[in-house]
XYZ file of C-alpha atoms in Angstrom:
314
model
C -25.005 10.374 -21.424
C -22.000 8.162 -22.153
C -18.116 8.752 -21.262
C -16.157 5.521 -22.675
C -12.721 4.553 -24.069
C -10.908 7.793 -23.027
C -7.256 7.857 -21.923
C -7.180 10.484 -19.150
C -3.927 11.137 -17.109
C -1.545 13.451 -15.272
C -4.416 15.992 -14.900
C -4.178 18.757 -12.473
C -7.217 17.775 -10.366
C -8.877 14.590 -11.436
C -9.020 12.581 -14.581
C -12.669 12.107 -14.486
C -14.750 14.748 -13.044
C -18.546 14.278 -12.603
C -19.808 17.710 -11.595
C -23.560 17.864 -10.742
C -24.166 15.150 -13.333
C -27.391 12.761 -13.705
C -27.213 9.332 -15.054
C -23.930 9.558 -16.631
C -22.311 6.215 -17.856
C -18.536 6.301 -17.591
C -16.897 2.822 -18.830
C -13.876 1.273 -20.283
C -11.770 4.382 -19.571
C -8.023 4.541 -18.501
C -7.920 7.113 -15.634
C -4.404 7.416 -13.979
C -1.903 9.548 -12.116
C -3.940 12.806 -11.929
C -2.962 15.294 -9.048
C -5.605 14.860 -6.395
C -7.790 12.073 -7.305
C -8.736 9.871 -10.413
C -12.435 10.048 -10.174
C -14.209 13.053 -8.594
C -18.026 13.061 -8.155
C -19.271 16.439 -6.769
C -22.654 18.064 -6.009
C -22.843 21.849 -5.859
C -25.630 23.593 -7.411
C -28.561 21.874 -5.755
C -29.411 19.041 -3.485
C -29.809 15.621 -5.428
C -27.984 17.510 -8.458
C -25.824 14.491 -8.599
C -27.430 11.236 -8.720
C -27.770 7.710 -10.490
C -24.323 7.743 -12.141
C -22.379 4.475 -13.091
C -18.815 3.975 -13.061
C -17.712 0.588 -14.328
C -15.084 -1.460 -16.072
C -12.617 1.101 -15.918
C -8.833 1.047 -15.087
C -8.313 3.401 -12.384
C -4.710 3.982 -11.302
C -3.224 6.200 -8.490
C 0.430 7.044 -8.803
C 0.738 9.468 -6.104
C 0.780 8.734 -2.311
C -1.305 12.006 -1.865
C -3.806 11.157 -4.955
C -6.985 9.308 -4.135
C -8.843 6.732 -6.416
C -12.365 7.485 -6.177
C -13.933 10.677 -4.084
C -17.383 11.738 -3.615
C -18.224 15.321 -2.096
C -21.297 17.601 -1.528
C -21.866 21.017 -0.208
C -25.209 19.575 1.088
C -23.987 17.503 4.119
C -27.729 16.788 5.330
C -28.204 15.219 2.091
C -25.096 13.052 1.938
C -23.847 11.169 -1.412
C -25.794 8.052 -1.362
C -27.731 8.746 -4.601
C -24.504 9.857 -6.574
C -24.260 6.232 -8.297
C -22.687 3.034 -8.348
C -19.169 1.742 -8.981
C -18.447 -1.793 -9.990
C -16.221 -4.037 -12.367
C -13.395 -1.616 -12.142
C -9.754 -2.434 -11.702
C -8.408 -0.493 -8.876
C -4.636 0.261 -8.490
C -3.059 2.321 -5.594
C 0.521 1.842 -6.171
C 1.710 3.687 -2.989
C -1.054 3.459 -0.274
C -3.383 0.271 -0.156
C -5.588 2.390 2.567
C -7.005 4.147 -0.471
C -9.055 1.014 -1.323
C -10.677 0.987 2.017
C -11.362 4.890 2.174
C -13.441 4.164 -1.110
C -15.231 1.080 -0.020
C -16.187 2.731 3.391
C -17.389 5.693 1.605
C -19.207 4.031 -1.312
C -20.627 1.171 0.992
C -23.143 -1.099 -0.903
C -22.999 1.060 -4.015
C -19.406 -0.442 -4.915
C -19.089 -4.089 -5.734
C -17.144 -6.419 -7.948
C -14.027 -4.078 -8.102
C -10.667 -5.597 -8.364
C -7.668 -4.292 -6.502
C -4.990 -4.743 -9.052
C -2.177 -5.417 -6.507
C 0.588 -3.739 -8.501
C 3.711 -5.108 -6.911
C 5.873 -2.856 -4.878
C 8.705 -3.497 -7.239
C 7.218 -1.227 -9.768
C 8.430 1.955 -7.910
C 12.143 1.305 -8.645
C 14.487 -0.936 -10.455
C 17.147 -3.152 -8.598
C 19.955 -2.865 -10.767
C 22.503 -5.291 -8.596
C 22.579 -6.970 -5.578
C 25.753 -6.102 -3.583
C 25.143 -8.308 -0.649
C 23.214 -11.359 0.254
C 20.729 -11.100 3.202
C 22.130 -9.054 6.106
C 19.571 -10.700 8.513
C 20.312 -13.943 10.327
C 18.674 -15.938 11.031
C 15.759 -15.332 8.855
C 12.284 -16.643 9.141
C 12.915 -19.324 6.702
C 15.309 -20.803 9.147
C 12.758 -21.006 12.181
C 10.721 -23.902 11.081
C 10.917 -26.401 13.569
C 12.578 -24.177 16.400
C 11.135 -23.401 19.727
C 12.664 -20.211 20.265
C 13.852 -17.172 17.702
C 17.606 -16.831 17.958
C 18.826 -13.625 16.943
C 15.982 -11.450 17.689
C 14.489 -9.668 20.671
C 11.185 -7.786 21.485
C 9.908 -4.752 23.549
C 8.185 -4.516 25.931
C 9.504 -7.589 27.573
C 5.966 -8.937 28.191
C 5.324 -9.272 24.448
C 5.077 -12.568 23.502
C 7.655 -13.637 20.587
C 7.497 -17.527 19.456
C 7.744 -19.839 16.416
C 4.476 -21.050 15.212
C 2.951 -23.117 12.654
C -0.559 -22.533 11.307
C -2.912 -21.261 8.992
C -0.899 -17.778 8.426
C 2.239 -19.459 9.092
C 2.270 -22.490 6.758
C 6.330 -22.716 6.917
C 6.646 -21.404 10.228
C 7.177 -17.889 11.089
C 7.396 -15.674 14.178
C 4.245 -15.146 15.959
C 4.436 -11.693 17.562
C 1.502 -11.166 20.335
C 1.035 -7.924 21.517
C 0.567 -6.946 25.391
C -3.045 -6.473 26.327
C -2.463 -3.262 28.121
C -1.041 -1.495 24.823
C -2.947 0.958 22.841
C -2.651 1.540 19.130
C -0.426 4.746 19.893
C 2.120 2.737 21.667
C 4.745 0.756 19.203
C 5.943 -2.964 19.973
C 9.225 -3.887 18.641
C 10.774 -7.002 17.039
C 14.318 -6.313 16.637
C 17.657 -7.946 15.529
C 20.228 -8.858 18.113
C 23.107 -9.498 15.555
C 25.073 -6.542 14.182
C 24.274 -4.901 10.666
C 27.124 -2.793 9.278
C 25.854 0.247 6.756
C 27.601 2.774 4.406
C 26.517 6.325 4.135
C 24.667 6.802 0.835
C 24.247 3.049 0.204
C 20.950 1.718 -0.566
C 19.356 -1.206 1.218
C 16.319 -3.125 0.130
C 14.055 -4.038 2.942
C 11.659 -6.873 2.340
C 9.326 -8.140 5.041
C 6.171 -10.460 4.720
C 3.573 -9.652 7.293
C 0.069 -10.823 8.336
C -1.931 -8.940 10.922
C -5.060 -9.852 13.159
C -6.167 -6.231 13.047
C -5.483 -3.059 11.101
C -2.583 -0.812 12.088
C 0.792 0.363 10.786
C 4.135 -1.079 10.560
C 7.788 0.366 9.940
C 10.946 -1.174 9.446
C 13.913 1.212 10.633
C 17.768 0.684 10.829
C 18.946 1.948 13.985
C 21.957 2.345 16.009
C 22.317 -0.297 18.614
C 23.867 2.012 21.096
C 21.800 5.340 20.952
C 18.507 4.094 18.854
C 18.823 6.913 16.408
C 17.764 6.110 12.944
C 20.723 5.916 10.610
C 18.522 5.306 7.326
C 15.353 6.325 5.892
C 12.477 3.965 7.022
C 9.935 1.822 5.039
C 6.462 1.734 6.197
C 3.116 0.140 5.248
C -0.452 0.133 6.534
C -1.374 -3.506 8.245
C -4.800 -4.672 7.231
C -6.787 -7.597 8.963
C -5.907 -11.016 7.633
C -4.170 -9.613 4.461
C -0.569 -10.112 3.799
C 1.282 -6.849 4.051
C 4.796 -6.521 2.424
C 7.106 -3.922 4.072
C 9.203 -3.498 0.708
C 11.031 -0.343 -0.369
C 14.615 1.055 -0.121
C 16.283 2.539 2.729
C 19.171 4.948 2.149
C 21.725 4.955 4.867
C 22.082 8.725 6.218
C 25.665 7.892 7.657
C 28.251 4.963 8.175
C 27.630 2.800 11.087
C 28.957 -0.674 11.897
C 26.600 -1.256 14.939
C 23.102 -1.144 13.416
C 20.151 -3.274 14.360
C 16.855 -3.788 12.058
C 13.631 -2.726 14.081
C 10.056 -3.959 12.925
C 7.990 -1.557 14.768
C 4.055 -2.121 14.724
C 1.057 -0.166 16.030
C -1.909 -2.607 16.474
C -3.501 -2.820 19.652
C -3.751 -5.934 21.840
C -3.388 -8.090 18.611
C -1.192 -10.429 16.769
C 1.029 -10.204 14.118
C 2.891 -12.754 12.181
C 6.324 -12.206 10.145
C 6.908 -14.898 7.510
C 10.167 -13.464 5.895
C 12.776 -10.977 6.546
C 15.499 -9.611 4.152
C 17.838 -6.693 4.164
C 20.204 -6.416 1.098
C 22.424 -4.005 -0.178
C 21.466 -2.866 -3.733
C 22.054 -0.293 -6.378
C 18.603 0.979 -8.055
C 17.240 3.443 -10.269
C 13.357 4.773 -10.459
C 10.803 2.885 -12.427
C 8.875 5.374 -14.680
C 5.409 5.561 -13.938
C 4.400 5.423 -17.468
C 5.755 2.007 -17.990
C 3.942 0.546 -15.037
C 2.535 -2.846 -16.201
C -0.961 -3.632 -15.033
C -2.780 -6.990 -15.622
C -5.098 -8.326 -12.773
C -6.081 -11.144 -15.075
C -4.553 -14.398 -15.913
C -4.793 -14.119 -19.693
C -3.180 -11.086 -21.701
C -4.696 -8.051 -21.949
C -3.216 -5.009 -23.823
C -3.966 -1.311 -23.659
C -2.756 1.022 -25.960
C -1.953 4.571 -24.812
C -0.678 7.665 -26.582
C 2.684 8.085 -27.987
C 3.087 4.338 -29.165
C 3.515 3.089 -25.319
C 2.074 -0.090 -24.592
C 0.318 -1.045 -20.938
C -0.015 -4.743 -20.113
């Protein structure tokens, strides 16, 4: 059987549901923004009742942090899902959480190949209407090139190594942040500003930090009072993935006015290295981006997809 050239979106459960199916070919579909997952392959009525399906050349977009890209499940745990089918040539776009890619890759193993991560930029989640300030962080990593120490920054715990480096992960110079060897994944390590930042209650601050990690982990950027260390704004977080550039990018809304604030970059990556390549915090005004106007084009040439109601997606 054949399922092709459909546009399926905003479904309660999944956009494409392969329930005890055999040899279904699903291709050239646009699947996005359904509540639980975009593709669900399920086995319920008998062992090996789901097998030999092919999901290829689809555009699959998750626009919700709690919604997965592709999920396989069976009620027969001794059988597993290894015969469910193959997945290749799909454009996979996880807007909020890049961990969804790895969840799918780990589950499908060698049965997935040639899929492309669309790399939808984080900026699609909101629109910056106006910049009300320049970079409140001084100095930023762009000024570190050629320096031997990082003025304006400190670290915790004290035995953490924080230096300027030039190398493969820092072609223009950046902060090399080496974790203590006795720290576990659950223990945070901090790099924070020693200069003072002032925030106003209700104001929005764009946080934009470019990082590379030598191991999987997590990072969060926090605006904290310098005296009592309480959070004075909402945080911005991102998973860190080995040797990939990770971008802490988002809006922090100030919960109160405070003229004695520091920026904390907090990571949980056991006994590894983190490179911080750029840091910016700017006061902005924003408005939400409508999910139905997200533009996705992982190719270098133009590509148009025409969806319902006259909307055009690129």
